[in-house]
JSON list of C-alpha atoms and ligand atoms in Angstrom, two decimals:
[
{"chain": "A", "resi": 170, "resn": "MET", "atom": "CA", "xyz": [24.33, -16.09, -26.88]},
{"chain": "A", "resi": 171, "resn": "THR", "atom": "CA", "xyz": [22.11, -13.75, -24.84]},
{"chain": "A", "resi": 172, "resn": "ALA", "atom": "CA", "xyz": [24.01, -11.38, -22.60]},
{"chain": "A", "resi": 173, "resn": "PHE", "atom": "CA", "xyz": [22.54, -11.30, -19.12]},
{"chain": "A", "resi": 174, "resn": "ALA", "atom": "CA", "xyz": [22.49, -8.22, -16.92]},
{"chain": "A", "resi": 175, "resn": "PRO", "atom": "CA", "xyz": [24.57, -8.63, -13.77]},
{"chain": "A", "resi": 176, "resn": "LEU", "atom": "CA", "xyz": [22.61, -10.19, -10.95]},
{"chain": "A", "resi": 177, "resn": "PRO", "atom": "CA", "xyz": [21.53, -7.73, -8.26]},
{"chain": "A", "resi": 178, "resn": "ALA", "atom": "CA", "xyz": [23.50, -7.67, -5.03]},
{"chain": "A", "resi": 179, "resn": "PHE", "atom": "CA", "xyz": [20.51, -9.06, -3.10]},
{"chain": "A", "resi": 180, "resn": "TYR", "atom": "CA", "xyz": [20.23, -12.12, -5.39]},
{"chain": "A", "resi": 181, "resn": "ASP", "atom": "CA", "xyz": [21.39, -14.83, -2.98]},
{"chain": "A", "resi": 182, "resn": "ASP", "atom": "CA", "xyz": [21.43, -12.68, 0.13]},
{"chain": "A", "resi": 183, "resn": "LEU", "atom": "CA", "xyz": [18.35, -13.00, 2.34]},
{"chain": "A", "resi": 184, "resn": "ASP", "atom": "CA", "xyz": [19.13, -9.95, 4.49]},
{"chain": "A", "resi": 185, "resn": "ALA", "atom": "CA", "xyz": [19.87, -7.85, 1.42]},
{"chain": "A", "resi": 186, "resn": "SER", "atom": "CA", "xyz": [16.55, -8.98, -0.11]},
{"chain": "A", "resi": 187, "resn": "PHE", "atom": "CA", "xyz": [14.76, -7.81, 3.05]},
{"chain": "A", "resi": 188, "resn": "PHE", "atom": "CA", "xyz": [16.57, -4.49, 2.80]},
{"chain": "A", "resi": 189, "resn": "GLU", "atom": "CA", "xyz": [15.69, -4.19, -0.90]},
{"chain": "A", "resi": 190, "resn": "LEU", "atom": "CA", "xyz": [12.02, -4.91, -0.16]},
{"chain": "A", "resi": 191, "resn": "TRP", "atom": "CA", "xyz": [11.83, -2.09, 2.38]},
{"chain": "A", "resi": 192, "resn": "ARG", "atom": "CA", "xyz": [13.91, 0.24, 0.20]},
{"chain": "A", "resi": 193, "resn": "LEU", "atom": "CA", "xyz": [11.39, -0.15, -2.64]},
{"chain": "A", "resi": 194, "resn": "LEU", "atom": "CA", "xyz": [8.42, 0.34, -0.34]},
{"chain": "A", "resi": 195, "resn": "HIS", "atom": "CA", "xyz": [10.07, 3.34, 1.32]},
{"chain": "A", "resi": 196, "resn": "GLU", "atom": "CA", "xyz": [10.71, 4.97, -2.05]},
{"chain": "A", "resi": 197, "resn": "GLY", "atom": "CA", "xyz": [7.21, 4.19, -3.32]},
{"chain": "A", "resi": 198, "resn": "PRO", "atom": "CA", "xyz": [5.42, 7.30, -2.05]},
{"chain": "A", "resi": 199, "resn": "ALA", "atom": "CA", "xyz": [8.02, 9.64, -3.55]},
{"chain": "A", "resi": 200, "resn": "LEU", "atom": "CA", "xyz": [8.64, 7.90, -6.88]},
{"chain": "A", "resi": 201, "resn": "ARG", "atom": "CA", "xyz": [5.60, 8.07, -9.12]},
{"chain": "A", "resi": 202, "resn": "ARG", "atom": "CA", "xyz": [7.03, 5.50, -11.52]},
{"chain": "A", "resi": 203, "resn": "ASN", "atom": "CA", "xyz": [7.74, 3.02, -8.77]},
{"chain": "A", "resi": 204, "resn": "ALA", "atom": "CA", "xyz": [5.05, 0.31, -8.72]},
{"chain": "A", "resi": 205, "resn": "PHE", "atom": "CA", "xyz": [4.86, 0.64, -4.97]},
{"chain": "A", "resi": 206, "resn": "HIS", "atom": "CA", "xyz": [3.55, 4.18, -5.36]},
{"chain": "A", "resi": 207, "resn": "MET", "atom": "CA", "xyz": [0.13, 2.68, -6.11]},
{"chain": "A", "resi": 208, "resn": "PRO", "atom": "CA", "xyz": [-0.14, -0.81, -4.66]},
{"chain": "A", "resi": 209, "resn": "ALA", "atom": "CA", "xyz": [-3.25, -2.95, -4.66]},
{"chain": "A", "resi": 210, "resn": "LEU", "atom": "CA", "xyz": [-5.00, -3.14, -1.30]},
{"chain": "A", "resi": 211, "resn": "ALA", "atom": "CA", "xyz": [-6.82, -6.35, -0.41]},
{"chain": "A", "resi": 212, "resn": "THR", "atom": "CA", "xyz": [-9.47, -6.79, 2.26]},
{"chain": "A", "resi": 213, "resn": "VAL", "atom": "CA", "xyz": [-12.19, -9.33, 3.00]},
{"chain": "A", "resi": 214, "resn": "ASP", "atom": "CA", "xyz": [-15.81, -8.18, 3.00]},
{"chain": "A", "resi": 215, "resn": "ALA", "atom": "CA", "xyz": [-18.67, -9.15, 5.29]},
{"chain": "A", "resi": 216, "resn": "ASP", "atom": "CA", "xyz": [-19.59, -12.09, 2.99]},
{"chain": "A", "resi": 217, "resn": "GLY", "atom": "CA", "xyz": [-16.03, -13.43, 3.16]},
{"chain": "A", "resi": 218, "resn": "HIS", "atom": "CA", "xyz": [-15.33, -12.30, -0.39]},
{"chain": "A", "resi": 219, "resn": "PRO", "atom": "CA", "xyz": [-11.90, -10.89, -1.23]},
{"chain": "A", "resi": 220, "resn": "GLN", "atom": "CA", "xyz": [-11.89, -7.25, -2.40]},
{"chain": "A", "resi": 221, "resn": "VAL", "atom": "CA", "xyz": [-9.00, -5.51, -4.11]},
{"chain": "A", "resi": 222, "resn": "ARG", "atom": "CA", "xyz": [-8.39, -1.95, -5.32]},
{"chain": "A", "resi": 223, "resn": "THR", "atom": "CA", "xyz": [-5.60, 0.56, -5.97]},
{"chain": "A", "resi": 224, "resn": "VAL", "atom": "CA", "xyz": [-4.49, 3.00, -3.29]},
{"chain": "A", "resi": 225, "resn": "VAL", "atom": "CA", "xyz": [-1.72, 5.59, -3.11]},
{"chain": "A", "resi": 226, "resn": "LEU", "atom": "CA", "xyz": [0.95, 4.58, -0.64]},
{"chain": "A", "resi": 227, "resn": "ARG", "atom": "CA", "xyz": [1.67, 7.64, 1.51]},
{"chain": "A", "resi": 228, "resn": "GLU", "atom": "CA", "xyz": [4.44, 6.28, 3.73]},
{"chain": "A", "resi": 229, "resn": "ALA", "atom": "CA", "xyz": [6.39, 3.10, 4.38]},
{"chain": "A", "resi": 230, "resn": "ASP", "atom": "CA", "xyz": [8.45, 3.04, 7.56]},
{"chain": "A", "resi": 231, "resn": "PRO", "atom": "CA", "xyz": [11.07, 0.26, 7.45]},
{"chain": "A", "resi": 232, "resn": "ALA", "atom": "CA", "xyz": [12.00, 0.67, 11.13]},
{"chain": "A", "resi": 233, "resn": "ALA", "atom": "CA", "xyz": [8.43, 0.34, 12.38]},
{"chain": "A", "resi": 234, "resn": "GLY", "atom": "CA", "xyz": [7.46, -2.05, 9.58]},
{"chain": "A", "resi": 235, "resn": "THR", "atom": "CA", "xyz": [4.34, -0.04, 8.79]},
{"chain": "A", "resi": 236, "resn": "LEU", "atom": "CA", "xyz": [2.64, 1.29, 5.66]},
{"chain": "A", "resi": 237, "resn": "ARG", "atom": "CA", "xyz": [0.13, 4.14, 5.48]},
{"chain": "A", "resi": 238, "resn": "PHE", "atom": "CA", "xyz": [-2.51, 5.09, 2.96]},
{"chain": "A", "resi": 239, "resn": "HIS", "atom": "CA", "xyz": [-5.57, 7.31, 3.13]},
{"chain": "A", "resi": 240, "resn": "CYS", "atom": "CA", "xyz": [-9.22, 6.63, 2.41]},
{"chain": "A", "resi": 241, "resn": "ASP", "atom": "CA", "xyz": [-12.75, 7.83, 3.00]},
{"chain": "A", "resi": 242, "resn": "ARG", "atom": "CA", "xyz": [-14.06, 6.44, 6.28]},
{"chain": "A", "resi": 243, "resn": "ARG", "atom": "CA", "xyz": [-17.46, 5.94, 4.58]},
{"chain": "A", "resi": 244, "resn": "SER", "atom": "CA", "xyz": [-15.90, 3.63, 1.95]},
{"chain": "A", "resi": 245, "resn": "ALA", "atom": "CA", "xyz": [-16.29, -0.14, 1.78]},
{"chain": "A", "resi": 246, "resn": "LYS", "atom": "CA", "xyz": [-12.58, -0.64, 2.40]},
{"chain": "A", "resi": 247, "resn": "ALA", "atom": "CA", "xyz": [-12.71, 1.38, 5.62]},
{"chain": "A", "resi": 248, "resn": "GLY", "atom": "CA", "xyz": [-15.64, -0.73, 6.85]},
{"chain": "A", "resi": 249, "resn": "GLU", "atom": "CA", "xyz": [-13.86, -3.95, 5.93]},
{"chain": "A", "resi": 250, "resn": "ILE", "atom": "CA", "xyz": [-10.69, -2.92, 7.74]},
{"chain": "A", "resi": 251, "resn": "ALA", "atom": "CA", "xyz": [-12.68, -1.81, 10.79]},
{"chain": "A", "resi": 252, "resn": "ALA", "atom": "CA", "xyz": [-14.50, -5.16, 10.84]},
{"chain": "A", "resi": 253, "resn": "THR", "atom": "CA", "xyz": [-11.57, -7.49, 10.23]},
{"chain": "A", "resi": 254, "resn": "GLY", "atom": "CA", "xyz": [-8.63, -5.46, 11.53]},
{"chain": "A", "resi": 255, "resn": "ARG", "atom": "CA", "xyz": [-6.55, -6.81, 8.66]},
{"chain": "A", "resi": 256, "resn": "ALA", "atom": "CA", "xyz": [-5.33, -5.85, 5.20]},
{"chain": "A", "resi": 257, "resn": "ALA", "atom": "CA", "xyz": [-2.81, -6.85, 2.56]},
{"chain": "A", "resi": 258, "resn": "LEU", "atom": "CA", "xyz": [-0.96, -4.83, -0.06]},
{"chain": "A", "resi": 259, "resn": "HIS", "atom": "CA", "xyz": [0.65, -5.95, -3.29]},
{"chain": "A", "resi": 260, "resn": "GLY", "atom": "CA", "xyz": [2.81, -4.38, -5.96]},
{"chain": "A", "resi": 261, "resn": "TYR", "atom": "CA", "xyz": [4.85, -5.58, -8.92]},
{"chain": "A", "resi": 262, "resn": "ASP", "atom": "CA", "xyz": [7.60, -3.40, -10.31]},
{"chain": "A", "resi": 263, "resn": "THR", "atom": "CA", "xyz": [8.25, -4.34, -13.95]},
{"chain": "A", "resi": 264, "resn": "ALA", "atom": "CA", "xyz": [11.53, -2.39, -14.06]},
{"chain": "A", "resi": 265, "resn": "SER", "atom": "CA", "xyz": [13.16, -4.34, -11.23]},
{"chain": "A", "resi": 266, "resn": "LYS", "atom": "CA", "xyz": [11.00, -7.46, -11.74]},
{"chain": "A", "resi": 267, "resn": "ILE", "atom": "CA", "xyz": [10.16, -7.52, -8.07]},
{"chain": "A", "resi": 268, "resn": "GLN", "atom": "CA", "xyz": [6.79, -8.40, -6.56]},
{"chain": "A", "resi": 269, "resn": "ILE", "atom": "CA", "xyz": [6.15, -7.48, -2.94]},
{"chain": "A", "resi": 270, "resn": "ARG", "atom": "CA", "xyz": [3.25, -8.72, -0.82]},
{"chain": "A", "resi": 271, "resn": "VAL", "atom": "CA", "xyz": [2.61, -7.34, 2.65]},
{"chain": "A", "resi": 272, "resn": "SER", "atom": "CA", "xyz": [-0.07, -8.29, 5.15]},
{"chain": "A", "resi": 273, "resn": "GLY", "atom": "CA", "xyz": [-0.90, -7.70, 8.75]},
{"chain": "A", "resi": 274, "resn": "PRO", "atom": "CA", "xyz": [-3.13, -5.89, 11.22]},
{"chain": "A", "resi": 275, "resn": "ALA", "atom": "CA", "xyz": [-4.57, -2.62, 9.92]},
{"chain": "A", "resi": 276, "resn": "ARG", "atom": "CA", "xyz": [-6.00, 0.27, 11.88]},
{"chain": "A", "resi": 277, "resn": "LEU", "atom": "CA", "xyz": [-8.13, 3.24, 10.89]},
{"chain": "A", "resi": 278, "resn": "HIS", "atom": "CA", "xyz": [-6.98, 6.58, 12.29]},
{"chain": "A", "resi": 279, "resn": "THR", "atom": "CA", "xyz": [-9.81, 9.09, 12.22]},
{"chain": "A", "resi": 280, "resn": "ASP", "atom": "CA", "xyz": [-9.42, 11.54, 15.09]},
{"chain": "A", "resi": 281, "resn": "ASP", "atom": "CA", "xyz": [-5.93, 11.08, 16.50]},
{"chain": "A", "resi": 282, "resn": "ALA", "atom": "CA", "xyz": [-2.51, 12.64, 15.87]},
{"chain": "A", "resi": 283, "resn": "VAL", "atom": "CA", "xyz": [-1.78, 10.25, 12.96]},
{"chain": "A", "resi": 284, "resn": "ALA", "atom": "CA", "xyz": [-4.95, 11.37, 11.17]},
{"chain": "A", "resi": 285, "resn": "GLU", "atom": "CA", "xyz": [-4.35, 15.05, 11.93]},
{"chain": "A", "resi": 286, "resn": "ALA", "atom": "CA", "xyz": [-0.78, 14.95, 10.60]},
{"chain": "A", "resi": 287, "resn": "ALA", "atom": "CA", "xyz": [-1.90, 13.07, 7.49]},
{"chain": "A", "resi": 288, "resn": "TRP", "atom": "CA", "xyz": [-4.73, 15.56, 6.83]},
{"chain": "A", "resi": 289, "resn": "ALA", "atom": "CA", "xyz": [-2.42, 18.53, 7.41]},
{"chain": "A", "resi": 290, "resn": "ALA", "atom": "CA", "xyz": [0.05, 17.14, 4.85]},
{"chain": "A", "resi": 291, "resn": "SER", "atom": "CA", "xyz": [-2.65, 16.41, 2.24]},
{"chain": "A", "resi": 292, "resn": "ARG", "atom": "CA", "xyz": [-3.00, 18.56, -0.83]},
{"chain": "A", "resi": 293, "resn": "VAL", "atom": "CA", "xyz": [-6.18, 20.54, -1.49]},
{"chain": "A", "resi": 294, "resn": "MET", "atom": "CA", "xyz": [-6.97, 18.30, -4.47]},
{"chain": "A", "resi": 295, "resn": "SER", "atom": "CA", "xyz": [-6.78, 15.19, -2.27]},
{"chain": "A", "resi": 296, "resn": "ARG", "atom": "CA", "xyz": [-8.90, 16.79, 0.48]},
{"chain": "A", "resi": 297, "resn": "THR", "atom": "CA", "xyz": [-11.63, 17.61, -2.03]},
{"chain": "A", "resi": 298, "resn": "CYS", "atom": "CA", "xyz": [-12.29, 13.89, -2.59]},
{"chain": "A", "resi": 299, "resn": "TYR", "atom": "CA", "xyz": [-13.41, 13.52, 1.02]},
{"chain": "A", "resi": 300, "resn": "GLY", "atom": "CA", "xyz": [-16.21, 16.04, 0.46]},
{"chain": "A", "resi": 301, "resn": "ILE", "atom": "CA", "xyz": [-17.98, 13.86, -2.09]},
{"chain": "A", "resi": 302, "resn": "ALA", "atom": "CA", "xyz": [-21.70, 13.34, -1.51]},
{"chain": "A", "resi": 303, "resn": "PRO", "atom": "CA", "xyz": [-23.32, 10.90, -1.35]},
{"chain": "A", "resi": 304, "resn": "ALA", "atom": "CA", "xyz": [-20.81, 8.51, 0.26]},
{"chain": "A", "resi": 305, "resn": "PRO", "atom": "CA", "xyz": [-18.44, 6.48, -1.95]},
{"chain": "A", "resi": 306, "resn": "GLY", "atom": "CA", "xyz": [-20.12, 3.39, -3.38]},
{"chain": "A", "resi": 307, "resn": "THR", "atom": "CA", "xyz": [-23.68, 4.77, -3.13]},
{"chain": "A", "resi": 308, "resn": "ALA", "atom": "CA", "xyz": [-25.84, 3.83, -6.15]},
{"chain": "A", "resi": 309, "resn": "LEU", "atom": "CA", "xyz": [-26.59, 6.90, -8.32]},
{"chain": "A", "resi": 310, "resn": "PRO", "atom": "CA", "xyz": [-29.48, 7.51, -10.74]},
{"chain": "A", "resi": 311, "resn": "ALA", "atom": "CA", "xyz": [-26.93, 8.92, -13.24]},
{"chain": "A", "resi": 312, "resn": "GLY", "atom": "CA", "xyz": [-23.12, 8.94, -13.48]},
{"chain": "A", "resi": 313, "resn": "ASP", "atom": "CA", "xyz": [-22.88, 12.62, -12.56]},
{"chain": "A", "resi": 314, "resn": "ALA", "atom": "CA", "xyz": [-25.43, 12.56, -9.73]},
{"chain": "A", "resi": 315, "resn": "TYR", "atom": "CA", "xyz": [-22.91, 13.41, -7.02]},
{"chain": "A", "resi": 316, "resn": "THR", "atom": "CA", "xyz": [-21.28, 16.57, -5.73]},
{"chain": "A", "resi": 317, "resn": "GLN", "atom": "CA", "xyz": [-17.75, 17.46, -4.78]},
{"chain": "A", "resi": 318, "resn": "PRO", "atom": "CA", "xyz": [-16.65, 20.69, -3.02]},
{"chain": "A", "resi": 319, "resn": "GLU", "atom": "CA", "xyz": [-16.12, 23.65, -5.40]},
{"chain": "A", "resi": 320, "resn": "ASP", "atom": "CA", "xyz": [-12.77, 25.46, -5.62]},
{"chain": "A", "resi": 321, "resn": "GLY", "atom": "CA", "xyz": [-12.34, 27.59, -2.52]},
{"chain": "A", "resi": 322, "resn": "ALA", "atom": "CA", "xyz": [-14.89, 25.62, -0.45]},
{"chain": "A", "resi": 323, "resn": "ASP", "atom": "CA", "xyz": [-14.19, 25.04, 3.24]},
{"chain": "A", "resi": 324, "resn": "LEU", "atom": "CA", "xyz": [-12.48, 21.65, 3.09]},
{"chain": "A", "resi": 325, "resn": "ASP", "atom": "CA", "xyz": [-12.57, 21.31, 6.86]},
{"chain": "A", "resi": 326, "resn": "LEU", "atom": "CA", "xyz": [-16.11, 20.09, 6.24]},
{"chain": "A", "resi": 327, "resn": "ALA", "atom": "CA", "xyz": [-14.60, 17.08, 4.45]},
{"chain": "A", "resi": 328, "resn": "ARG", "atom": "CA", "xyz": [-12.27, 16.27, 7.34]},
{"chain": "A", "resi": 329, "resn": "PRO", "atom": "CA", "xyz": [-14.72, 13.98, 9.23]},
{"chain": "A", "resi": 330, "resn": "ASN", "atom": "CA", "xyz": [-14.74, 11.66, 6.18]},
{"chain": "A", "resi": 331, "resn": "PHE", "atom": "CA", "xyz": [-10.97, 11.34, 6.05]},
{"chain": "A", "resi": 332, "resn": "CYS", "atom": "CA", "xyz": [-8.99, 8.57, 7.62]},
{"chain": "A", "resi": 333, "resn": "ALA", "atom": "CA", "xyz": [-5.40, 7.39, 7.54]},
{"chain": "A", "resi": 334, "resn": "VAL", "atom": "CA", "xyz": [-4.90, 3.63, 7.57]},
{"chain": "A", "resi": 335, "resn": "VAL", "atom": "CA", "xyz": [-1.75, 2.11, 9.03]},
{"chain": "A", "resi": 336, "resn": "VAL", "atom": "CA", "xyz": [-0.94, -1.50, 8.16]},
{"chain": "A", "resi": 337, "resn": "THR", "atom": "CA", "xyz": [1.56, -3.13, 10.49]},
{"chain": "A", "resi": 338, "resn": "ALA", "atom": "CA", "xyz": [3.37, -5.68, 8.38]},
{"chain": "A", "resi": 339, "resn": "THR", "atom": "CA", "xyz": [3.62, -9.08, 10.03]},
{"chain": "A", "resi": 340, "resn": "ARG", "atom": "CA", "xyz": [4.11, -11.09, 6.83]},
{"chain": "A", "resi": 341, "resn": "LEU", "atom": "CA", "xyz": [6.22, -10.20, 3.81]},
{"chain": "A", "resi": 342, "resn": "ASP", "atom": "CA", "xyz": [6.71, -12.04, 0.54]},
{"chain": "A", "resi": 343, "resn": "PHE", "atom": "CA", "xyz": [9.40, -11.02, -1.95]},
{"chain": "A", "resi": 344, "resn": "LEU", "atom": "CA", "xyz": [9.69, -12.44, -5.48]},
{"chain": "A", "resi": 345, "resn": "PHE", "atom": "CA", "xyz": [12.45, -11.53, -7.91]},
{"chain": "A", "resi": 346, "resn": "LEU", "atom": "CA", "xyz": [12.09, -12.85, -11.46]},
{"chain": "A", "resi": 347, "resn": "ASP", "atom": "CA", "xyz": [15.19, -13.81, -13.42]},
{"chain": "A", "resi": 348, "resn": "ARG", "atom": "CA", "xyz": [15.75, -16.41, -16.14]},
{"chain": "A", "resi": 349, "resn": "ARG", "atom": "CA", "xyz": [18.78, -17.70, -14.27]},
{"chain": "A", "resi": 350, "resn": "GLY", "atom": "CA", "xyz": [16.48, -18.67, -11.42]},
{"chain": "A", "resi": 351, "resn": "HIS", "atom": "CA", "xyz": [13.77, -16.77, -9.60]},
{"chain": "A", "resi": 352, "resn": "ARG", "atom": "CA", "xyz": [14.30, -15.94, -5.96]},
{"chain": "A", "resi": 353, "resn": "ARG", "atom": "CA", "xyz": [11.48, -15.88, -3.46]},
{"chain": "A", "resi": 354, "resn": "ALA", "atom": "CA", "xyz": [11.69, -15.15, 0.23]},
{"chain": "A", "resi": 355, "resn": "GLY", "atom": "CA", "xyz": [9.21, -14.72, 3.06]},
{"chain": "A", "resi": 356, "resn": "TRP", "atom": "CA", "xyz": [9.41, -13.14, 6.48]},
{"chain": "A", "resi": 357, "resn": "GLU", "atom": "CA", "xyz": [7.19, -13.30, 9.53]},
{"chain": "A", "resi": 358, "resn": "ARG", "atom": "CA", "xyz": [7.30, -10.94, 12.45]},
{"chain": "A", "resi": 359, "resn": "GLY", "atom": "CA", "xyz": [7.21, -12.44, 15.94]},
{"chain": "A", "resi": 360, "resn": "ALA", "atom": "CA", "xyz": [7.95, -11.08, 19.39]},
{"chain": "A", "resi": 361, "resn": "ALA", "atom": "CA", "xyz": [11.68, -11.23, 18.69]},
{"chain": "A", "resi": 362, "resn": "GLY", "atom": "CA", "xyz": [11.43, -9.48, 15.33]},
{"chain": "A", "resi": 363, "resn": "TRP", "atom": "CA", "xyz": [11.53, -10.67, 11.73]},
{"chain": "A", "resi": 364, "resn": "THR", "atom": "CA", "xyz": [12.37, -14.24, 10.73]},
{"chain": "A", "resi": 365, "resn": "GLY", "atom": "CA", "xyz": [12.95, -14.92, 7.07]},
{"chain": "A", "resi": 366, "resn": "ALA", "atom": "CA", "xyz": [13.52, -17.90, 4.79]},
{"chain": "A", "resi": 367, "resn": "TRP", "atom": "CA", "xyz": [13.97, -18.62, 1.12]},
{"chain": "A", "resi": 368, "resn": "LEU", "atom": "CA", "xyz": [10.86, -20.11, -0.48]},
{"chain": "A", "resi": 369, "resn": "ALA", "atom": "CA", "xyz": [10.37, -22.12, -3.64]},
{"chain": "A", "resi": 370, "resn": "PRO", "atom": "CA", "xyz": [9.09, -19.67, -6.23]},
{"chain": "B", "resi": 6, "resn": "FMN", "atom": "C1", "xyz": [-4.56, 5.34, -9.39]},
{"chain": "B", "resi": 6, "resn": "FMN", "atom": "C2", "xyz": [-5.56, 5.20, -8.30]},
{"chain": "B", "resi": 6, "resn": "FMN", "atom": "C3", "xyz": [-5.27, 5.61, -7.02]},
{"chain": "B", "resi": 6, "resn": "FMN", "atom": "C4", "xyz": [-6.20, 5.50, -6.00]},
{"chain": "B", "resi": 6, "resn": "FMN", "atom": "N1", "xyz": [-5.88, 5.87, -4.73]},
{"chain": "B", "resi": 6, "resn": "FMN", "atom": "C5", "xyz": [-6.78, 5.70, -3.73]},
{"chain": "B", "resi": 6, "resn": "FMN", "atom": "C6", "xyz": [-6.42, 6.00, -2.38]},
{"chain": "B", "resi": 6, "resn": "FMN", "atom": "O1", "xyz": [-5.29, 6.39, -2.06]},
{"chain": "B", "resi": 6, "resn": "FMN", "atom": "N2", "xyz": [-7.36, 5.81, -1.43]},
{"chain": "B", "resi": 6, "resn": "FMN", "atom": "C7", "xyz": [-8.62, 5.37, -1.72]},
{"chain": "B", "resi": 6, "resn": "FMN", "atom": "O2", "xyz": [-9.42, 5.22, -0.80]},
{"chain": "B", "resi": 6, "resn": "FMN", "atom": "N3", "xyz": [-8.98, 5.07, -2.99]},
{"chain": "B", "resi": 6, "resn": "FMN", "atom": "C8", "xyz": [-8.09, 5.22, -4.00]},
{"chain": "B", "resi": 6, "resn": "FMN", "atom": "N4", "xyz": [-8.43, 4.91, -5.28]},
{"chain": "B", "resi": 6, "resn": "FMN", "atom": "C9", "xyz": [-9.81, 4.43, -5.56]},
{"chain": "B", "resi": 6, "resn": "FMN", "atom": "C10", "xyz": [-9.95, 2.97, -5.14]},
{"chain": "B", "resi": 6, "resn": "FMN", "atom": "O3", "xyz": [-9.16, 2.16, -5.99]},
{"chain": "B", "resi": 6, "resn": "FMN", "atom": "C11", "xyz": [-11.42, 2.50, -5.17]},
{"chain": "B", "resi": 6, "resn": "FMN", "atom": "O4", "xyz": [-11.92, 2.57, -6.49]},
{"chain": "B", "resi": 6, "resn": "FMN", "atom": "C12", "xyz": [-12.33, 3.32, -4.27]},
{"chain": "B", "resi": 6, "resn": "FMN", "atom": "O5", "xyz": [-11.63, 3.84, -3.14]},
{"chain": "B", "resi": 6, "resn": "FMN", "atom": "C13", "xyz": [-13.51, 2.48, -3.76]},
{"chain": "B", "resi": 6, "resn": "FMN", "atom": "O6", "xyz": [-13.01, 1.34, -3.09]},
{"chain": "B", "resi": 6, "resn": "FMN", "atom": "P1", "xyz": [-13.85, 0.54, -1.99]},
{"chain": "B", "resi": 6, "resn": "FMN", "atom": "O7", "xyz": [-15.29, 0.59, -2.44]},
{"chain": "B", "resi": 6, "resn": "FMN", "atom": "O8", "xyz": [-13.30, -0.83, -2.02]},
{"chain": "B", "resi": 6, "resn": "FMN", "atom": "O9", "xyz": [-13.65, 1.22, -0.68]},
{"chain": "B", "resi": 6, "resn": "FMN", "atom": "C14", "xyz": [-7.49, 4.98, -6.30]},
{"chain": "B", "resi": 6, "resn": "FMN", "atom": "C15", "xyz": [-7.77, 4.53, -7.59]},
{"chain": "B", "resi": 6, "resn": "FMN", "atom": "C16", "xyz": [-6.83, 4.63, -8.57]},
{"chain": "B", "resi": 6, "resn": "FMN", "atom": "C17", "xyz": [-7.17, 4.12, -9.94]}
]
């Protein structure tokens, strides 16, 4: 007979599942091995096509229900977020067998205090990326036909290309896989706060 690991404390506890979801997201930026360190970001482009790519999660704030990542304001994703005002994030952690999906309004911060604090906290290596020319996604005549600031270059010149994106979660979906029975739950945020329910997996 196969021995099963004990079920997690959140298994049949909706509030504890909500807490676990935010705990994992909150830990994501600090824990490199946590799947929520590098979630997939989904947007919809001008043709209505879904677009998805990896980003580094910089902060998840359980109290505010927000997530922050950084990108180049010249990038396709920045344009798509500016146009639609919406984004979704997804991660699956194989260790805990938990998938988290988050969606909601998203806002680009380019010149305000959020952007300044994010830029100030960024490492030199990260800042260098924002000095790439031509802009991300531009067709090149050869793979190396682009430039990036040299070591010691004035990275303040890259600052205008930097933006912090804050996604305000209004929908959450949590899926825990277990052979004894998967557990899925969803939450929506209304004026009175979060409302959650178990969902068929
Ligand atoms: C591990 C990893 C981490 C990444 N982190 C970011 C990030 O934090 N921000 C970002 O804009 N792009 C990041 N990228 C690059 C994007 O996935 C994407 O290739 C690029 O930004 C262009 O996307 P877009 O054309 O949809 O804007 C990362 C890629 C990988 C593989």
